[in-house]
Amino acid sequence: MTIQTPPDPTAADMAKHLPAAITRYLREADPQHKANAHDLLSAFAADAIVIDNGNTYTGHDEIHRWREAEASEYTYTVEISHVEKLNDTQYAVASHLEGDFPGGVVDVIYRFTLADGLITRLEIAP
């Protein structure tokens, strides 16, 4: 998938129609939102897998520790630039991040897999 530049003007509208679990994750993971660990974890299946920066986190405990570390390490903003439904269970959300992390700017793609209304797999990659 290619990230469109400038951001796709329909991305914000399309994001409003994502499944509830993805919307919940994006809201709770947004650094501008005061995150609630319970709400964030309620988006994930108990045995969900998150892959970020080459590391794999499995289950609510590891996912919670990963998000806490990510949230406290850097300050950044997120702008959704593209949303795509790949099939009935998979979605891709491209976002533009700017902040005080190494490099300061990055475009990432969140690849979500859902089952029974919950995120079972999330891959985050540039």
PDB file of N, CA and C in Angstrom, residues 2 30 60 91 99 116 120:
ATOM      1  N   THR A   2       0.498   2.251  -0.757  1.00  0.00           N
ATOM      2  CA  THR A   2       1.251   3.497  -0.796  1.00  0.00           C
ATOM      3  C   THR A   2       0.558   4.547   0.057  1.00  0.00           C
ATOM      4  N   ASP A  30      -3.844   7.524  20.763  1.00  0.00           N
ATOM      5  CA  ASP A  30      -3.518   8.892  20.349  1.00  0.00           C
ATOM      6  C   ASP A  30      -2.874   9.626  21.529  1.00  0.00           C
ATOM      7  N   HIS A  60      -2.817  -9.382  26.826  1.00  0.00           N
ATOM      8  CA  HIS A  60      -3.105  -8.079  27.426  1.00  0.00           C
ATOM      9  C   HIS A  60      -1.961  -7.523  28.272  1.00  0.00           C
ATOM     10  N   TYR A  91      -7.862  -4.524   7.996  1.00  0.00           N
ATOM     11  CA  TYR A  91      -7.902  -3.106   7.675  1.00  0.00           C
ATOM     12  C   TYR A  91      -6.487  -2.551   7.772  1.00  0.00           C
ATOM     13  N   GLY A  99       7.209  14.198  15.962  1.00  0.00           N
ATOM     14  CA  GLY A  99       7.468  14.362  17.387  1.00  0.00           C
ATOM     15  C   GLY A  99       8.932  14.359  17.730  1.00  0.00           C
ATOM     16  N   ASP A 116     -14.373 -11.686  15.812  1.00  0.00           N
ATOM     17  CA  ASP A 116     -15.409 -11.481  16.826  1.00  0.00           C
ATOM     18  C   ASP A 116     -15.415 -10.052  17.374  1.00  0.00           C
ATOM     19  N   THR A 120      -7.150  -9.062  16.848  1.00  0.00           N
ATOM     20  CA  THR A 120      -6.381 -10.255  17.169  1.00  0.00           C
ATOM     21  C   THR A 120      -4.921 -10.109  16.775  1.00  0.00           C
TER      22      THR A 120
END
